[in-house]
XYZ file of N, CA and C in Angstrom:
807
model
N -25.076 -96.783 33.695
C -25.383 -97.717 33.731
C -24.798 -97.849 31.359
N -24.123 -98.646 31.257
C -23.265 -99.234 30.269
C -23.677 -98.964 28.596
N -23.491 -98.669 27.535
C -24.443 -98.450 26.347
C -24.633 -99.565 26.366
N -25.701 -98.927 25.229
C -26.275 -100.439 24.543
C -24.741 -100.838 23.372
N -24.463 -101.963 23.750
C -22.826 -103.102 22.729
C -24.049 -103.502 21.831
N -23.434 -104.079 20.525
C -24.474 -104.505 19.703
C -23.506 -105.737 19.536
N -22.612 -106.998 19.363
C -22.496 -108.346 19.184
C -22.084 -108.083 17.412
N -21.382 -108.014 16.889
C -21.332 -107.419 15.534
C -21.029 -109.779 15.131
N -20.410 -110.293 15.685
C -20.336 -111.978 15.477
C -21.621 -112.984 15.707
N -22.320 -112.656 16.539
C -23.628 -113.453 16.969
C -22.688 -114.527 17.941
N -23.844 -115.808 17.843
C -22.864 -116.747 18.638
C -23.361 -118.411 17.910
N -23.701 -117.615 16.354
C -23.700 -118.999 15.657
C -22.417 -119.841 15.625
N -22.329 -120.788 15.512
C -21.476 -121.640 15.432
C -20.037 -121.870 15.072
N -20.524 -121.066 13.794
C -19.232 -120.649 13.158
C -18.291 -119.570 13.625
N -18.505 -118.780 14.925
C -18.166 -117.783 15.553
C -17.760 -118.967 16.392
N -18.469 -119.382 17.091
C -17.866 -120.441 18.723
C -16.773 -121.398 18.200
N -16.834 -121.914 17.350
C -15.864 -122.464 16.539
C -14.542 -121.892 16.688
N -14.412 -120.826 15.951
C -13.307 -119.948 16.150
C -12.413 -119.674 17.917
N -13.682 -119.171 18.493
C -13.410 -119.770 20.182
C -13.111 -120.416 20.784
N -13.564 -121.542 20.537
C -13.148 -122.903 21.047
C -11.603 -122.994 20.430
N -11.620 -122.848 19.618
C -9.805 -122.823 19.368
C -8.634 -122.508 20.276
N -8.919 -121.269 20.815
C -8.378 -120.456 22.157
C -7.465 -121.233 22.971
N -6.672 -120.782 23.194
C -5.753 -121.555 24.244
C -4.791 -120.008 24.705
N -4.036 -120.803 26.046
C -3.358 -119.500 26.802
C -2.152 -119.008 25.411
N -1.935 -120.220 24.946
C -0.618 -120.146 24.243
C -1.079 -119.421 22.777
N -2.086 -119.789 22.350
C -2.082 -119.177 20.986
C -2.572 -117.838 21.258
N -3.522 -116.963 22.471
C -4.051 -115.818 22.323
C -3.702 -115.274 23.520
N -3.081 -115.636 24.654
C -2.643 -114.943 25.569
C -1.309 -114.985 26.515
N -0.523 -115.682 25.078
C 0.674 -115.622 25.866
C 2.150 -114.894 25.813
N 1.669 -113.650 25.675
C 1.851 -112.019 26.563
C 1.556 -112.464 27.618
N 0.425 -112.654 28.328
C 0.143 -112.723 29.765
C 0.713 -113.748 30.915
N 0.790 -115.117 30.408
C 1.376 -115.897 31.042
C 2.944 -115.867 31.934
N 4.192 -115.129 31.153
C 4.799 -114.677 32.426
C 4.317 -113.914 33.790
N 3.121 -113.876 33.891
C 2.899 -113.088 34.742
C 1.187 -113.602 35.812
N 1.118 -114.945 35.360
C 0.375 -116.297 35.839
C 1.409 -116.789 37.090
N 0.806 -117.017 38.028
C 1.461 -118.044 39.221
C 0.248 -118.959 39.932
N 0.554 -119.748 39.846
C -0.567 -120.527 41.444
C -0.693 -119.883 41.780
N -1.968 -119.877 42.816
C -2.516 -119.474 43.815
C -3.237 -117.578 42.770
N -3.629 -117.252 41.472
C -3.684 -115.378 41.357
C -5.044 -116.019 40.781
N -5.511 -114.772 41.549
C -6.996 -114.998 41.053
C -7.227 -114.253 39.635
N -8.427 -114.250 38.878
C -8.256 -114.425 37.658
C -10.093 -113.891 37.270
N -10.332 -112.685 36.566
C -11.630 -112.353 36.114
C -11.457 -112.741 34.312
N -12.385 -113.560 33.936
C -12.315 -113.738 32.512
C -13.547 -112.376 32.282
N -13.250 -111.287 31.880
C -14.396 -110.628 31.218
C -14.681 -110.813 28.999
N -15.571 -111.215 29.399
C -16.043 -112.038 27.610
C -15.906 -113.016 27.827
N -16.082 -114.186 28.366
C -15.315 -115.434 28.462
C -16.091 -116.313 27.455
N -16.587 -116.019 27.183
C -17.116 -116.861 25.754
C -17.334 -118.407 25.826
N -16.980 -119.325 25.322
C -17.403 -120.955 25.881
C -16.338 -121.322 26.753
N -15.669 -120.147 27.146
C -14.736 -120.849 27.883
C -13.381 -121.499 28.183
N -13.330 -122.001 26.713
C -11.726 -122.883 26.614
C -10.375 -121.779 26.583
N -10.965 -120.301 26.408
C -9.178 -119.944 27.177
C -9.378 -119.976 28.744
N -10.332 -119.259 28.989
C -10.536 -118.961 30.601
C -10.129 -120.234 31.336
N -10.597 -122.376 30.852
C -10.302 -122.605 31.473
C -9.348 -123.068 31.490
N -8.318 -122.393 30.268
C -6.772 -122.996 29.810
C -5.915 -121.998 30.946
N -6.403 -120.379 31.004
C -5.583 -119.587 32.016
C -5.605 -120.379 33.579
N -6.910 -121.389 34.073
C -7.118 -120.918 35.327
C -6.264 -122.743 35.562
N -6.028 -123.486 34.617
C -4.745 -124.566 34.338
C -3.607 -123.832 34.981
N -3.068 -122.495 34.914
C -2.291 -122.193 34.958
C -2.226 -121.495 36.433
N -2.759 -120.901 37.108
C -3.668 -119.968 38.189
C -3.666 -121.155 39.421
N -4.081 -122.313 38.984
C -4.798 -123.109 39.978
C -3.729 -123.352 40.855
N -4.266 -123.275 42.488
C -5.564 -123.251 43.103
C -6.252 -121.842 42.892
N -5.505 -120.641 42.543
C -6.040 -119.699 42.357
C -7.635 -119.216 42.033
N -8.293 -119.003 41.995
C -10.287 -119.104 42.122
C -10.246 -117.867 40.613
N -10.752 -118.322 39.652
C -10.643 -117.460 37.909
C -12.696 -117.142 38.029
N -13.207 -116.396 38.037
C -13.994 -116.564 37.268
C -14.629 -116.126 35.891
N -15.087 -116.499 35.383
C -15.702 -115.887 33.555
C -17.014 -115.115 34.112
N -17.164 -114.419 32.465
C -17.623 -113.997 32.634
C -18.314 -113.199 30.909
N -20.007 -113.013 31.186
C -20.137 -113.082 29.310
C -21.629 -112.810 29.749
N -21.902 -111.858 28.682
C -23.539 -111.612 28.978
C -24.099 -112.326 28.290
N -24.144 -113.368 26.765
C -24.795 -114.126 26.635
C -25.039 -115.575 26.991
N -25.798 -115.783 28.634
C -26.599 -116.879 28.954
C -26.313 -118.323 28.031
N -26.728 -118.036 26.689
C -26.414 -119.625 26.537
C -25.053 -119.771 26.291
N -24.170 -119.047 26.131
C -22.485 -119.451 26.338
C -22.329 -119.158 27.217
N -22.874 -118.749 27.793
C -22.499 -118.811 29.602
C -22.653 -120.627 30.355
N -23.612 -120.838 29.529
C -23.825 -122.657 29.733
C -23.092 -123.910 29.029
N -22.307 -123.308 27.903
C -21.444 -123.908 27.374
C -20.486 -123.570 28.061
N -19.645 -122.491 28.457
C -18.501 -122.660 29.209
C -18.549 -123.332 30.280
N -20.007 -123.224 31.041
C -20.183 -124.327 32.634
C -20.006 -125.650 31.455
N -20.547 -126.346 31.091
C -19.928 -127.396 30.151
C -18.592 -128.413 29.824
N -18.136 -126.566 29.215
C -16.429 -127.366 29.284
C -16.064 -126.951 30.462
N -16.152 -126.390 31.434
C -15.281 -126.416 32.687
C -15.013 -127.691 33.048
N -16.770 -127.799 33.302
C -17.442 -128.846 34.159
C -16.491 -130.378 33.293
N -16.706 -130.173 32.266
C -15.695 -130.911 31.529
C -14.363 -131.614 31.144
N -13.694 -130.385 31.791
C -11.712 -130.202 31.656
C -11.592 -130.386 33.352
N -12.547 -131.000 33.713
C -12.129 -130.654 35.210
C -11.836 -129.267 35.868
N -12.003 -128.010 35.729
C -10.975 -127.201 36.408
C -12.115 -126.920 37.445
N -11.953 -127.501 38.527
C -12.785 -126.822 39.451
C -12.617 -125.540 40.181
N -11.416 -124.556 39.519
C -11.267 -123.581 40.640
C -11.568 -122.132 39.737
N -12.868 -122.975 38.358
C -13.669 -121.605 37.465
C -15.416 -121.637 38.489
N -14.996 -120.048 37.884
C -16.732 -120.393 38.018
C -17.533 -119.550 37.040
N -18.421 -119.281 35.818
C -18.987 -118.684 34.845
C -20.367 -118.136 35.509
N -20.395 -116.714 35.258
C -21.612 -115.857 35.264
C -22.671 -115.509 34.613
N -22.990 -115.397 34.196
C -23.641 -114.590 32.777
C -24.268 -113.529 33.587
N -23.684 -112.313 32.826
C -24.046 -110.856 32.851
C -22.838 -109.602 32.512
N -22.836 -108.618 32.653
C -22.281 -107.133 32.437
C -21.359 -106.813 33.326
N -19.884 -107.312 33.106
C -18.610 -106.849 34.216
C -18.953 -105.673 34.771
N -19.547 -104.356 33.909
C -19.386 -103.380 34.322
C -20.624 -103.043 35.677
N -21.386 -104.034 35.366
C -22.560 -103.899 36.455
C -22.570 -104.708 37.831
N -22.237 -106.187 36.850
C -21.986 -107.043 38.307
C -20.914 -106.721 39.578
N -21.393 -107.692 40.389
C -19.940 -107.423 41.795
C -19.997 -108.969 41.669
N -18.983 -109.277 40.919
C -18.185 -109.957 41.103
C -16.628 -110.701 40.842
N -16.069 -108.936 41.739
C -14.480 -109.056 41.507
C -14.857 -110.146 43.502
N -13.480 -110.717 43.687
C -13.308 -111.598 44.893
C -12.940 -110.468 45.421
N -13.099 -110.655 47.091
C -12.744 -109.275 47.906
C -11.159 -108.846 48.025
N -11.726 -107.816 47.914
C -9.932 -107.197 47.365
C -9.611 -107.232 46.217
N -10.687 -107.739 45.282
C -10.033 -107.384 44.073
C -9.415 -108.610 42.924
N -9.720 -108.881 42.183
C -8.261 -109.881 41.427
C -7.523 -109.675 40.712
N -6.525 -110.570 40.947
C -5.126 -110.024 40.590
C -5.137 -109.309 38.955
N -5.819 -110.436 38.154
C -5.512 -110.281 37.243
C -6.913 -110.022 36.659
N -7.093 -109.029 35.611
C -8.274 -109.037 34.646
C -8.353 -108.906 33.897
N -9.000 -109.640 32.723
C -8.141 -110.353 31.075
C -9.318 -110.165 30.552
N -9.474 -109.682 29.514
C -10.395 -109.376 28.202
C -10.367 -109.785 26.872
N -10.307 -110.842 26.157
C -9.715 -111.240 25.024
C -10.579 -110.928 24.033
N -10.226 -110.344 22.959
C -11.009 -109.819 21.252
C -12.694 -109.460 21.813
N -12.262 -107.901 23.108
C -13.781 -108.370 23.577
C -13.609 -106.739 23.565
N -12.670 -105.451 23.916
C -13.406 -104.837 23.355
C -13.403 -103.331 22.159
N -13.024 -104.817 20.842
C -13.427 -103.950 20.035
C -14.963 -104.118 19.380
N -15.605 -104.450 20.462
C -16.965 -104.884 20.103
C -18.209 -103.815 21.275
N -17.583 -102.869 21.748
C -18.191 -101.810 22.577
C -17.713 -100.767 22.060
N -18.569 -99.712 22.658
C -18.614 -98.204 22.198
C -18.351 -97.651 23.335
N -18.204 -97.816 24.255
C -17.203 -97.339 25.215
C -15.974 -98.061 26.113
N -15.206 -98.299 25.349
C -13.846 -99.271 25.803
C -13.410 -98.571 26.307
N -12.919 -97.193 26.248
C -12.026 -96.186 27.435
C -13.007 -96.885 29.000
N -14.022 -96.841 28.927
C -15.126 -97.031 29.808
C -14.612 -98.016 30.803
N -15.068 -99.453 29.821
C -14.676 -100.765 30.080
C -13.364 -101.147 30.676
N -12.443 -100.385 30.267
C -10.645 -100.643 30.664
C -11.259 -99.934 31.851
N -11.390 -98.887 32.338
C -11.205 -98.246 33.781
C -12.869 -98.870 34.528
N -13.183 -99.710 34.138
C -14.373 -101.029 34.447
C -13.046 -101.569 35.111
N -12.596 -102.884 34.222
C -11.937 -103.482 34.599
C -10.622 -102.952 35.390
N -10.338 -101.657 35.666
C -9.382 -101.173 36.621
C -9.675 -101.475 37.848
N -11.118 -101.473 37.738
C -11.799 -100.776 39.169
C -12.058 -102.207 39.893
N -11.870 -103.291 38.979
C -12.308 -105.054 39.775
C -10.738 -105.195 40.248
N -10.349 -104.970 39.966
C -8.219 -105.390 40.513
C -7.837 -104.180 41.490
N -7.222 -104.967 42.446
C -6.619 -104.141 43.534
C -4.959 -103.069 43.080
N -4.721 -102.140 44.041
C -3.291 -101.280 43.541
C -2.367 -102.366 43.522
N -1.981 -102.639 42.000
C -0.821 -103.424 41.616
C -0.764 -104.437 41.384
N -2.522 -104.450 40.696
C -3.004 -105.291 40.237
C -3.177 -105.311 38.581
N -2.967 -106.442 37.551
C -3.158 -106.348 36.399
C -4.117 -106.190 35.539
N -4.319 -105.475 34.736
C -5.075 -105.132 33.657
C -4.873 -105.902 32.072
N -5.230 -106.863 32.084
C -4.727 -107.440 30.488
C -5.703 -107.793 29.276
N -5.469 -106.960 28.289
C -6.543 -107.577 26.825
C -5.633 -107.181 25.689
N -6.138 -108.072 24.918
C -6.034 -108.422 23.177
C -6.998 -108.347 22.456
N -6.830 -107.904 21.677
C -7.524 -107.036 20.344
C -6.815 -106.891 19.147
N -7.528 -107.104 18.064
C -7.000 -107.775 17.179
C -7.390 -106.390 16.114
N -6.552 -106.422 15.179
C -6.554 -104.880 14.501
C -7.206 -105.725 12.241
N -8.087 -105.370 12.210
C -8.487 -105.585 11.425
C -8.015 -105.034 9.738
N -7.475 -103.711 10.216
C -7.317 -103.180 9.569
C -5.861 -103.048 9.075
N -5.430 -104.033 9.362
C -3.717 -104.622 10.119
C -3.270 -106.049 9.245
N -4.660 -106.493 9.179
C -4.476 -107.570 8.671
C -4.410 -107.842 7.338
N -3.171 -108.634 6.866
C -3.296 -109.076 5.347
C -2.853 -110.374 5.435
N -2.925 -110.462 3.832
C -3.317 -112.295 2.951
C -2.957 -111.990 1.382
N -2.184 -112.752 1.386
C -2.091 -113.199 -0.205
C -2.347 -114.548 -0.244
N -2.584 -114.893 -1.797
C -2.652 -113.577 -3.174
C -3.891 -112.930 -2.432
N -3.396 -111.731 -3.604
C -4.801 -110.939 -3.774
C -6.610 -110.941 -4.045
N -7.399 -110.599 -3.482
C -8.247 -111.474 -4.018
C -9.309 -110.118 -3.297
N -10.160 -109.449 -4.724
C -10.481 -108.512 -4.775
C -12.354 -108.851 -3.706
N -12.749 -110.051 -3.381
C -13.649 -110.472 -2.388
C -13.340 -110.329 -1.301
N -11.995 -110.564 -0.703
C -11.256 -110.739 0.584
C -11.143 -108.528 0.943
N -10.688 -107.837 -0.107
C -10.963 -106.295 0.115
C -12.106 -106.485 0.570
N -13.381 -106.445 -0.469
C -14.986 -106.477 0.059
C -14.987 -106.635 1.598
N -14.431 -107.922 1.418
C -15.136 -108.562 3.256
C -14.747 -107.501 4.521
N -13.410 -107.187 3.644
C -12.973 -106.254 5.104
C -13.441 -104.958 5.028
N -13.842 -104.282 3.890
C -14.545 -102.916 3.578
C -15.934 -103.170 4.237
N -16.665 -104.013 4.292
C -18.333 -104.515 4.569
C -17.864 -104.815 6.162
N -17.008 -105.702 6.934
C -16.732 -106.057 7.905
C -16.403 -104.014 9.162
N -15.817 -103.485 8.490
C -15.669 -102.308 8.950
C -16.762 -101.178 8.986
N -17.442 -101.586 7.736
C -18.570 -100.473 7.140
C -19.479 -101.036 8.744
N -20.266 -102.546 8.932
C -21.036 -103.218 9.885
C -20.210 -102.611 10.939
N -18.842 -102.313 11.740
C -19.307 -102.407 13.363
C -18.734 -100.702 13.532
N -19.192 -100.015 12.290
C -18.614 -98.474 12.300
C -20.686 -98.695 13.055
N -21.128 -99.279 11.982
C -22.272 -98.698 12.381
C -23.037 -99.255 13.448
N -22.211 -100.038 14.322
C -22.519 -100.671 15.720
C -21.764 -99.704 16.652
N -21.317 -98.557 16.404
C -20.668 -98.151 17.198
C -19.639 -98.655 17.548
N -18.728 -99.913 17.296
C -17.554 -100.951 17.417
C -16.309 -100.090 16.721
N -15.245 -100.325 17.184
C -14.185 -100.205 16.527
C -12.878 -101.483 15.768
N -13.394 -101.585 15.139
C -12.811 -102.997 14.172
C -10.837 -103.683 14.175
N -10.550 -101.504 14.280
C -9.219 -101.939 14.770
C -8.765 -101.394 16.231
N -9.440 -102.108 16.566
C -9.078 -102.048 18.350
C -7.502 -102.251 18.408
N -6.953 -103.026 18.137
C -5.632 -103.526 18.581
C -4.867 -102.201 18.730
N -4.749 -101.354 17.641
C -3.124 -100.254 17.472
C -3.863 -99.240 18.508
N -5.194 -99.437 19.270
C -5.627 -98.310 20.079
C -5.917 -98.947 21.469
N -5.367 -99.771 21.815
C -5.403 -100.183 22.762
C -4.315 -99.356 24.093
N -3.457 -98.763 24.030
C -2.414 -98.004 24.353
C -3.010 -96.807 25.016
N -3.414 -96.077 23.893
C -4.442 -95.140 23.843
C -5.693 -95.097 24.778
N -6.234 -96.681 24.356
C -7.367 -96.037 25.326
C -7.311 -96.730 26.979
N -6.167 -97.135 27.108
C -5.752 -97.599 28.616
C -5.447 -96.008 29.125
N -4.559 -95.879 28.931
C -4.034 -94.242 28.879
C -4.866 -93.126 29.452
N -6.451 -93.111 28.542
C -7.381 -92.177 28.410
C -8.351 -93.057 30.358
N -8.012 -94.128 29.779
C -9.496 -94.596 31.040
C -8.128 -94.440 32.520
N -6.772 -93.780 32.661
C -6.487 -93.565 33.246
C -5.049 -94.769 34.168
N -4.991 -95.220 33.147
C -4.289 -96.065 33.348
C -2.616 -96.127 32.747
N -1.775 -95.411 34.125
C 0.031 -94.905 32.948
C 0.748 -95.712 33.161
N 0.979 -97.336 33.842
C 1.479 -98.216 33.802
C 1.407 -98.931 32.987
N 1.302 -99.196 31.833
C 0.873 -99.774 30.551
C 2.345 -100.141 29.607
N 2.174 -101.849 29.368
C 3.027 -102.571 28.429
C 2.324 -102.268 27.096
N 2.678 -102.164 25.915
C 2.096 -102.672 24.672
C 2.571 -103.572 23.940
N 2.498 -104.313 23.363
C 2.927 -105.665 22.226
C 1.987 -105.887 20.930
N 2.737 -106.831 20.706
C 1.559 -107.249 19.188
C 2.123 -108.736 18.712
N 1.006 -109.210 18.471
C 1.377 -110.691 18.387
C 0.096 -111.106 17.093
N 0.457 -111.996 16.464
C -0.284 -112.493 15.383
C -0.539 -114.226 15.069
N -1.769 -113.977 14.865
C -2.217 -115.621 14.221
C -2.015 -115.564 12.835
N -1.058 -116.616 12.638
C -0.926 -117.027 11.071
C -1.297 -118.185 10.364
N -2.214 -117.964 9.018
C -2.641 -119.228 8.412
C -2.182 -119.777 7.532
N -1.525 -120.608 6.971
C -0.807 -120.396 6.047
C -0.803 -122.132 5.315
N -1.147 -123.159 5.937
C -1.127 -124.871 6.155
C -2.812 -124.697 5.335
N -2.108 -126.117 4.250
C -3.862 -126.186 3.401
C -4.695 -126.547 5.154
N -4.582 -126.805 5.875
C -5.734 -127.255 6.555
C -6.409 -125.887 7.448
N -4.925 -125.260 8.089
C -4.933 -124.065 8.491
C -6.146 -123.065 7.212
N -5.765 -123.038 6.328
C -6.897 -122.349 5.524
C -7.422 -122.238 4.982
N -8.226 -124.077 4.574
C -9.526 -124.250 4.886
C -10.028 -124.198 6.308
N -9.635 -124.184 7.359
C -10.556 -123.402 8.827
C -11.021 -122.813 8.912
N -9.614 -121.645 8.629
C -10.515 -120.034 9.008
C -11.399 -119.524 7.795
N -11.047 -119.886 6.195
C -11.563 -119.556 5.193
C -13.451 -120.107 5.423
N -13.651 -121.691 5.975
C -14.501 -121.876 6.126
C -14.862 -121.436 7.236
N -14.907 -120.707 8.196
C -15.633 -119.810 9.495
C -16.056 -118.939 8.945
N -14.780 -118.042 7.949
C -14.856 -116.696 7.358
C -16.730 -116.777 6.758
N -16.235 -117.448 5.796
C -17.578 -117.971 4.637
C -18.475 -118.379 5.547
N -18.902 -118.828 5.943
C -20.125 -118.872 7.350
C -20.599 -117.687 7.924
N -19.047 -116.969 8.292
C -19.752 -115.570 9.346
C -20.458 -114.563 7.993
N -20.233 -114.623 7.101
C -20.430 -113.714 5.960
C -21.484 -114.370 5.857
N -21.726 -115.052 5.513
C -22.998 -115.846 4.532
C -24.237 -116.149 5.247
N -23.698 -116.339 6.545
C -24.917 -117.387 7.387
C -24.699 -116.966 9.049
N -24.319 -115.882 9.361
C -24.786 -115.390 10.768
C -24.999 -114.303 10.858
N -24.899 -113.339 12.302
C -25.551 -112.198 12.342
C -24.370 -111.459 11.835
N -23.310 -111.162 11.358
C -22.828 -110.539 10.820
C -23.572 -109.892 8.896
N -23.011 -111.621 8.897
C -24.349 -110.906 7.416
C -25.830 -110.775 7.667
N -26.231 -110.979 8.501
C -27.690 -110.558 8.513
C -27.181 -108.638 8.996
N -26.374 -108.176 9.876
C -26.786 -106.967 9.428
C -25.927 -105.913 8.801
N -25.943 -106.620 7.753
C -25.211 -105.903 6.750
C -26.032 -106.234 6.106
N -27.223 -106.903 5.564
C -27.975 -106.896 4.779
C -28.667 -105.336 5.379
N -29.719 -105.605 6.813
C -30.300 -105.661 7.366
C -29.596 -103.215 7.326
N -27.878 -103.453 7.646
C -28.029 -101.747 7.494
C -27.895 -101.134 6.058
N -27.904 -101.828 4.728
C -28.052 -101.588 3.286
C -26.780 -101.698 2.926
N -25.709 -102.621 3.188
C -24.238 -102.335 3.381
C -23.890 -103.600 2.108
N -24.991 -104.408 1.911
C -24.358 -105.630 1.363
C -25.905 -106.343 0.843
N -26.191 -107.006 -0.981
C -27.232 -107.764 -0.854
C -26.996 -109.547 0.037
N -28.011 -110.329 -0.272
C -27.548 -111.912 0.075
C -26.746 -112.680 -0.836
N -26.793 -111.749 -2.178
C -25.689 -112.445 -3.458
C -24.091 -111.918 -3.187
N -24.348 -110.274 -2.549
C -22.628 -110.042 -2.586
C -22.019 -110.513 -1.572
N -22.941 -111.131 -0.310
C -22.449 -111.994 0.492
C -21.868 -113.210 0.428
N -22.787 -113.992 -0.899
C -22.395 -115.158 -1.697
C -20.985 -114.921 -2.154
N -20.876 -113.335 -3.002
C -19.927 -113.949 -3.524
C -19.064 -113.758 -2.477
N -18.326 -113.291 -2.021
C -17.673 -112.764 -0.775
C -17.226 -114.683 0.381
N -18.760 -114.901 0.518
C -17.804 -116.585 0.676
C -17.389 -117.094 0.037
N -17.344 -116.906 -0.881
C -16.744 -118.019 -2.224
C -15.451 -117.104 -2.079
N -15.222 -116.290 -2.199
C -14.209 -115.668 -2.421
C -13.059 -116.221 -1.211
N -12.999 -116.436 -0.267
C -12.958 -116.617 1.125
C -12.110 -118.319 0.907
N -13.505 -119.315 0.167
C -13.202 -120.762 0.021
C -12.325 -120.856 -0.939
N -11.965 -119.887 -2.145
C -11.333 -120.054 -2.994
C -9.955 -119.286 -3.133
N -9.379 -118.706 -1.550
C -8.279 -118.238 -1.682
C -8.133 -119.733 -0.589
N -8.402 -120.440 0.035
C -7.992 -120.889 1.028
C -7.266 -122.559 -0.255
N -7.833 -122.667 -1.584
C -7.023 -123.837 -2.305
C -6.319 -123.151 -2.437
N -5.674 -122.013 -2.727
C -4.411 -121.514 -3.271
C -3.243 -121.872 -2.444
N -1.974 -122.634 -3.062
C -1.480 -123.208 -2.471
C -0.658 -122.335 -1.509
N -0.320 -120.961 -2.185
C 0.749 -120.140 -1.503
C 0.148 -118.683 -0.842
N -1.363 -119.498 -0.356
C -2.393 -118.609 0.965
C -1.791 -118.567 1.746
N -1.863 -116.867 2.348
C -1.627 -116.316 3.619
C -2.535 -115.599 4.177
N -2.193 -116.161 5.340
C -3.329 -114.808 6.326
C -2.460 -114.439 7.397
N -2.726 -113.574 7.714
C -1.929 -112.872 8.777
C -2.869 -112.022 9.621
N -3.832 -112.586 11.060
C -4.045 -111.385 11.875
C -2.864 -110.847 13.239
N -3.041 -109.787 13.099
C -2.203 -108.760 13.886
C -3.350 -108.294 15.093
N -2.519 -108.356 16.236
C -3.513 -108.344 17.633
C -2.383 -106.747 18.284
N -3.388 -106.128 19.118
C -2.041 -105.593 20.210
C -2.899 -106.210 21.150
N -1.970 -105.323 22.532
C -2.051 -106.627 23.455
C -1.610 -105.270 24.424
N -1.990 -105.339 25.567
C -1.736 -104.791 26.666
C -1.650 -105.285 28.209
N -0.723 -104.660 28.429
C -0.807 -105.045 30.325
C -0.558 -104.029 31.236
N -1.141 -103.629 32.329
C -1.442 -102.480 32.942
C -1.652 -102.810 34.014
N -0.617 -101.776 35.045
C -0.296 -102.212 36.635
C -1.342 -101.179 36.589
N -2.298 -101.501 37.913
C -3.569 -100.817 38.132
C -2.688 -99.712 39.179
């Protein structure tokens, strides 16, 4: 059985808003050249299904299965898939490491976006992903690297946010700096044909800064992340409120820039 993973973010709207923003272009560009009509794809940790449906449009009529452990999020994904008419997509609630969800012969592509950073055993998860693909199939994963994120202007409250996020994820047995470890994890999982790349999200316009800062202000003050920080004795509610204010004040700076660094792997099975 897989270990008991703790999802640091939770599934409140402040989290799901960012998940719904994700598209094939802004979150899976490294994978797109390897997709074609008829490709079968398994999307591990599919969340609310926005990225899943976008990838499905690239491979139709190829079959796509999205899987997530959170049943309520899977229900939202099913609604989204139906709303956009993605008839080649099926979404399933459960853990991909224990479910029999791959198509006969395996999926051509097994994909995970921002998933491995939340797992206690990312190496085992990558091995499980490889087991869902046939020989020659592709394992694709992209994860943020919180320690490599950078921003301007400097603000000690955002420094406190970064330190707090690392402390919470460490308590949960997860790796916030997953992006830099993907290549090593893939090789430890027995994958030796691996290509590693990086890409970024950049928030530098007034609209983008406001959107990004509001998300994180809410996540810190009013989601599972903040609850865990208090429960673990890492911060008080007053501390969280100060960090949230820091996020919103940073967004008002005309020279404000925030860069989210990601690692990516494409591994042939």
